[in-house]
Amino acid sequence: MEDEETEAVLKLVGRQIKAWREQAGLRQGELGAAIGYGEEMVASVEQGRRVPKPEFLEKADEVLGAGGKLAAFKEDVERSRYPKKVRDLKKLEGEAVELGAYANHHIHGLLQTQEYAQALYAMRRPAYTEDEVDRHVAARMARKVVFENVPRPLITFVQEEVTLRRPVGGRMVLRRQLEHLLAVAALRHVEIQVMPTDREDHAGMAGSLRLLKLRSGKTVGHSEGQLYSRLISDPKEVQVLEMRYGMIRAQALSPRESLTFIEKVLGEET
């Protein structure tokens, strides 16, 4: 478990399912057969080791006659599917009036299609289990609500040219990802820029970065490395990130030029 909150929720739900199952006089295998899951899955859920999907809770509720008491846990359990660092970041994004991000290795998470994100997590080493891949992909897709927040935040991205060309998931996945970039860039509160590989001056050589200006007036940064994810709140460090991001945007292609560039790369994929 990555955090105590998740562990507590899953153990509570597991105890409830076990109590209703025993009251119904069913063994774990019998419940599993009735709701379309294996005995091992039922045992793992009852022990709080696996995160039950919404349909698991709905079917268990119906079979065990829980009258909606198990299905009512769906929202709490769904939040628990997301890693803690993602929940924290999603909360910050919900408070942002302006969000900027520079991505140098792959398409930024907020811009990824589901199949692109699936391919990224599937190639992680050490390898994730299927459940872990699904959990991370679901968490990433859930963060996309930031585009729908009202009032609309200003959201800007700078993508390295290589991220538009690296065929993560294969050529068709990349093609649909590029089409998605063009669709997102058409939103009035979103700007996407491309940093061409042939740029001689580049303020982003230290790696990817993210900035969030919050409704409170505070600005925070976020940085990810190989084995860490760090929130940056020290004003002096945030100031450095703001300076770098401003320079990166100035050195990149303009939003209009960037759309033309993405369209060109997309044409090359046909």
Coordinates of N, CA and C in Angstrom, one line a residue, residues 12-13 29-30 48 77 91 106-107 112 118 126 128 152 179 185 191 195 208 215 217 223 261 270:
L12 N -11.7 -1.7 5.0 CA -13.1 -1.5 5.4 C -14.0 -2.2 4.4
V13 N -13.8 -1.9 3.2 CA -14.7 -2.5 2.1 C -14.5 -4.0 2.2
G29 N -15.4 -18.9 -3.1 CA -15.5 -19.4 -4.5 C -16.9 -19.3 -5.0
E30 N -17.9 -19.5 -4.2 CA -19.3 -19.5 -4.6 C -19.6 -18.0 -4.9
G48 N -8.2 -6.8 1.6 CA -7.8 -5.4 1.3 C -6.5 -5.4 0.5
V77 N -13.8 3.8 -3.3 CA -12.8 2.8 -3.8 C -12.2 3.3 -5.1
K91 N -5.6 17.2 -7.0 CA -6.2 18.2 -6.2 C -5.5 19.6 -6.5
H106 N 8.3 12.1 -23.3 CA 7.1 11.6 -23.9 C 6.0 12.6 -23.8
I107 N 4.9 12.4 -24.4 CA 3.7 13.3 -24.4 C 3.3 13.5 -23.0
Q112 N -2.2 12.8 -22.9 CA -2.1 11.4 -23.4 C -3.5 10.8 -23.7
Q118 N -1.5 3.6 -21.7 CA -1.4 2.2 -21.4 C -0.1 1.6 -21.9
P126 N 11.0 -2.2 -13.1 CA 10.4 -3.6 -13.1 C 8.9 -3.5 -13.6
Y128 N 5.0 -3.7 -14.2 CA 3.8 -3.6 -13.5 C 2.9 -4.8 -13.7
R152 N -12.3 28.4 -16.6 CA -11.3 27.7 -17.3 C -9.9 28.2 -16.9
E179 N -3.4 13.2 -33.4 CA -4.7 13.8 -33.7 C -5.3 14.4 -32.4
A185 N -5.5 21.2 -28.6 CA -4.9 22.5 -28.9 C -6.0 23.5 -29.5
E191 N -2.8 26.0 -24.9 CA -1.8 26.3 -25.9 C -0.7 25.2 -25.9
M195 N 9.1 22.3 -29.2 CA 10.5 22.7 -29.1 C 11.3 21.9 -30.1
S208 N 12.3 17.9 -17.5 CA 10.9 18.3 -17.6 C 10.5 19.1 -16.3
R215 N -5.4 29.4 -7.0 CA -6.4 30.5 -6.7 C -5.9 31.3 -5.5
G217 N -3.2 32.5 -5.0 CA -2.1 33.4 -5.4 C -0.7 32.8 -5.3
S223 N 8.2 18.3 -10.1 CA 9.3 17.7 -10.8 C 9.3 16.2 -10.6
F261 N 3.4 22.3 -37.3 CA 4.5 21.3 -37.1 C 3.9 20.0 -36.8
T270 N 1.2 8.9 -42.1 CA 0.2 8.3 -43.0 C 0.8 7.3 -44.0

